[in-house]
PDB file of C-alpha atoms in Angstrom:
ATOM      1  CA  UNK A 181     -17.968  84.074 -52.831  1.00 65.00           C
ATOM      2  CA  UNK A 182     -15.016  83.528 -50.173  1.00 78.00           C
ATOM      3  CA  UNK A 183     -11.744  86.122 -51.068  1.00 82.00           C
ATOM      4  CA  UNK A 184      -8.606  83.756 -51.742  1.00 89.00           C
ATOM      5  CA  UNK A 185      -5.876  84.491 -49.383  1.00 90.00           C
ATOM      6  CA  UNK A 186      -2.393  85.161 -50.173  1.00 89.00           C
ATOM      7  CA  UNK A 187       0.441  85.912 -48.176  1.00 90.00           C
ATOM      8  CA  UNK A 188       3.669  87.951 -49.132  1.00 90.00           C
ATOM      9  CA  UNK A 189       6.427  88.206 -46.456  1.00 89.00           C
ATOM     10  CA  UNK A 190       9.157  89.525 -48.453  1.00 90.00           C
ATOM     11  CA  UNK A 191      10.398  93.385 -48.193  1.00 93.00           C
ATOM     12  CA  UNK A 192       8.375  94.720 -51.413  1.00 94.00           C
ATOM     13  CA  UNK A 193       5.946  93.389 -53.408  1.00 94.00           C
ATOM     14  CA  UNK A 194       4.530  94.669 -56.191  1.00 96.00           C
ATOM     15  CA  UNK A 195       0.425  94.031 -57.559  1.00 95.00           C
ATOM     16  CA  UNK A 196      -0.347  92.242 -60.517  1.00 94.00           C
ATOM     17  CA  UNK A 197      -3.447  90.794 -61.939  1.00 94.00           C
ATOM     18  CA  UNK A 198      -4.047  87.438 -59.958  1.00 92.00           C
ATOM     19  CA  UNK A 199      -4.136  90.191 -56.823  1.00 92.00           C
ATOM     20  CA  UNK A 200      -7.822  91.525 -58.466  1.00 90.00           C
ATOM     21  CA  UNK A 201     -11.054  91.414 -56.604  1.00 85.00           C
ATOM     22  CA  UNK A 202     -11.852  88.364 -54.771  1.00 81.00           C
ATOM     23  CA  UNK A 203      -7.707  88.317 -52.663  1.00 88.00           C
ATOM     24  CA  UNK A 204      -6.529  88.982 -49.742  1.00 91.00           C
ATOM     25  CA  UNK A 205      -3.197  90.166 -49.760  1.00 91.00           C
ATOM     26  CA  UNK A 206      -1.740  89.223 -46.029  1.00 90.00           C
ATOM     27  CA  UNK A 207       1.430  90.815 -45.461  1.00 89.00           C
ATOM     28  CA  UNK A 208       4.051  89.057 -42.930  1.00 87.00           C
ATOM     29  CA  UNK A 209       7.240  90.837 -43.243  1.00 85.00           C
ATOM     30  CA  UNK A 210       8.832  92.064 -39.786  1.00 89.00           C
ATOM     31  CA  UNK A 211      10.533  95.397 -41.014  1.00 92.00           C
ATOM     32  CA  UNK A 212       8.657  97.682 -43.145  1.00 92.00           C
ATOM     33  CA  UNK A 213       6.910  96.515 -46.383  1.00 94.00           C
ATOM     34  CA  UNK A 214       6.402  98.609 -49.356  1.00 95.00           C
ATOM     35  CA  UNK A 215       3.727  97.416 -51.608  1.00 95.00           C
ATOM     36  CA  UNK A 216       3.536  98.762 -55.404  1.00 97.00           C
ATOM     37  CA  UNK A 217       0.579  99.757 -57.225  1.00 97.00           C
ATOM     38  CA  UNK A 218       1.812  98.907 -60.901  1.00 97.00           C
ATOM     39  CA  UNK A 219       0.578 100.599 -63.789  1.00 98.00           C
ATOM     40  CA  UNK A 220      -2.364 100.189 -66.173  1.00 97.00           C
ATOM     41  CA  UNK A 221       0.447  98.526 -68.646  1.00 97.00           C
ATOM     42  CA  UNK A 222       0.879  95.904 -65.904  1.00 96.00           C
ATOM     43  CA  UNK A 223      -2.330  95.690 -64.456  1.00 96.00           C
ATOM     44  CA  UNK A 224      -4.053  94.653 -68.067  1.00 96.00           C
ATOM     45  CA  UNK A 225      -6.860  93.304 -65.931  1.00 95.00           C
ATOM     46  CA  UNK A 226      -7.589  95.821 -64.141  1.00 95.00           C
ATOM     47  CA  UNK A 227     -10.842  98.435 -64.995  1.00 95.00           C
ATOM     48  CA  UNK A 228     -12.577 101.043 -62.930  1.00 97.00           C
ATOM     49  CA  UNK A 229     -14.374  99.553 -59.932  1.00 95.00           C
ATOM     50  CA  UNK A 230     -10.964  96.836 -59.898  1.00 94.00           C
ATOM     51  CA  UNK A 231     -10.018  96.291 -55.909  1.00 93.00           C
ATOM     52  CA  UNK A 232      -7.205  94.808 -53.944  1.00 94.00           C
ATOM     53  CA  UNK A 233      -7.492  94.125 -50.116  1.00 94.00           C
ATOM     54  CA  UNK A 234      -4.215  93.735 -47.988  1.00 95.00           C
ATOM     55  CA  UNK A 235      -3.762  93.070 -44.525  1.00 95.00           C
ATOM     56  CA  UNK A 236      -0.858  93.694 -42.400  1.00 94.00           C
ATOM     57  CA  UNK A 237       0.165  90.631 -39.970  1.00 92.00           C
ATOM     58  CA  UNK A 238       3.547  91.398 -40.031  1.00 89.00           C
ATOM     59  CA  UNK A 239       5.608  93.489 -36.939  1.00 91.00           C
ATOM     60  CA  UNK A 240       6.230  96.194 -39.173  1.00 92.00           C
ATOM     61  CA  UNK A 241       4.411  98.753 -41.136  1.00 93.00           C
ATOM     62  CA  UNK A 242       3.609  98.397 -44.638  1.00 94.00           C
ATOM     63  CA  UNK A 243       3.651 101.840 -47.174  1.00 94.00           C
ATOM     64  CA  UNK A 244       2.040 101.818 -50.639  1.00 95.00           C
ATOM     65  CA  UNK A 245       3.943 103.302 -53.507  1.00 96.00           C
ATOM     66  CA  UNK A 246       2.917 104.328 -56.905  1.00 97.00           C
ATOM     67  CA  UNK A 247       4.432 102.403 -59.896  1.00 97.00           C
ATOM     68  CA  UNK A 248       5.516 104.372 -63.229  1.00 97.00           C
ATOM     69  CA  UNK A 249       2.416 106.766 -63.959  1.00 97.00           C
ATOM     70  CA  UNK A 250       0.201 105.989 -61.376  1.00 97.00           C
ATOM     71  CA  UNK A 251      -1.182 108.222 -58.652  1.00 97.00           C
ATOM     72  CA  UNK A 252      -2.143 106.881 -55.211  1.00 96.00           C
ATOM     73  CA  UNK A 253      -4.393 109.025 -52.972  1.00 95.00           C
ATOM     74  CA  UNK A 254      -5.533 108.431 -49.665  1.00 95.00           C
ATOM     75  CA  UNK A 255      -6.674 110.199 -45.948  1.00 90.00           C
ATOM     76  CA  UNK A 256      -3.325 108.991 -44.909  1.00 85.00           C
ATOM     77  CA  UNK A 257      -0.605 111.666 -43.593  1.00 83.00           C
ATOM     78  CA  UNK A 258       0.858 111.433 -47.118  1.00 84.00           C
ATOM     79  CA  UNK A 259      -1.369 110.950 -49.395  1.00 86.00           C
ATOM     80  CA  UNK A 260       0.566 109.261 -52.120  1.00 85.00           C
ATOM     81  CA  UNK A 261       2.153 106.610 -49.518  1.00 88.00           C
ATOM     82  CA  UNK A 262      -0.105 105.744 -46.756  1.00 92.00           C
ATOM     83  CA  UNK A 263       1.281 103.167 -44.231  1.00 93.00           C
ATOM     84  CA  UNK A 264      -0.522 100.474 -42.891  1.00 93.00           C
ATOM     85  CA  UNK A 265      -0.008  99.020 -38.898  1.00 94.00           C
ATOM     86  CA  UNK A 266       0.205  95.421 -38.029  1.00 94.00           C
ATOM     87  CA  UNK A 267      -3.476  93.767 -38.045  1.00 94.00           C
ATOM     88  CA  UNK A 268      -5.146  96.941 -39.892  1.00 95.00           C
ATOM     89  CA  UNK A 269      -6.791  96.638 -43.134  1.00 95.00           C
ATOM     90  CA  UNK A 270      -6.593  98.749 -46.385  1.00 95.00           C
ATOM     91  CA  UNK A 271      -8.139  98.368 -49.697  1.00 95.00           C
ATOM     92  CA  UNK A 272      -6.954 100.178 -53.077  1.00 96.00           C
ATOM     93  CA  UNK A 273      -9.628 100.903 -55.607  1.00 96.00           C
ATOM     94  CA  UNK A 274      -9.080 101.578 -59.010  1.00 97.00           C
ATOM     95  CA  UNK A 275     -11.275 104.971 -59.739  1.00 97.00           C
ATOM     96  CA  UNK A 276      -9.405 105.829 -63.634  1.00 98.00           C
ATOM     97  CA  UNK A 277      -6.656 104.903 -65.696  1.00 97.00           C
ATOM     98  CA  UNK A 278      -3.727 104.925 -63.677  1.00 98.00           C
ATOM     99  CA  UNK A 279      -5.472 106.237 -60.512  1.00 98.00           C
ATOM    100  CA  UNK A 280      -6.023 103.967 -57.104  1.00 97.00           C
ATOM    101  CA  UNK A 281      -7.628 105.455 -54.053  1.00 97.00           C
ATOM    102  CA  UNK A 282      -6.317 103.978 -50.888  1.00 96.00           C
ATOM    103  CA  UNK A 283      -8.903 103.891 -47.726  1.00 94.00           C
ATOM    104  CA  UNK A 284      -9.175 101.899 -44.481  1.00 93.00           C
ATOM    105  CA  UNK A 285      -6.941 101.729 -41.377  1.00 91.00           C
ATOM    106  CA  UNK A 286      -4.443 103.550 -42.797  1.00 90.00           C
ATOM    107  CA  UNK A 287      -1.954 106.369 -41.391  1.00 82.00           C
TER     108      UNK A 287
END
């Protein structure tokens, strides 16, 4: 099964359910991006094992943040809002309620 590509190129963006599984999220923005994890209340779709890909194209860096309740962890230098460089790849897996886990080419 092929992932269905998406691109968002404005300053924030935040996930919903269409962005579950099988998407790539491409990212175009040229000043930093900051992409929200929403909450289980948004998310409805969403159950453990639930994964969204993104990839950066844009100039500038793209940061996660945490919606209302949720916690985002990662290797990153801050764990709760990893960044992501231009033409790196990060995916965020849902591992509990409320609770992503951030890993790839992330800083």
């Amino acid at each position: 099964m092929a992932f269905t590509c998406t691109v968002e190129s404005g300053a924030t963006y935040t996930v919903d359910n269409d962005d579950l599984y099988q998407v790539l999220i491409q990212t175009s923005n040229a000043s930093t991006k900051t992409v929200t994890i929403a909450p289980d209340s948004t998310l409805t779709s969403a159950v453990v094992g639930s994964a969204i890909t993104f990839l950066n194209t844009g100039a500038g860096l793209m940061t996660f943040a945490a919606g209302a309740g949720v916690t985002l962890t990662s290797a990153g230098a801050v764990s709760a809002a990893p960044t992501l460089a231009t033409h790196k790849v990060a995916q965020c897996v849902r591992v509990a309620a409320n609770t992503w886990r951030i890993f790839g080419s992330i800083a």
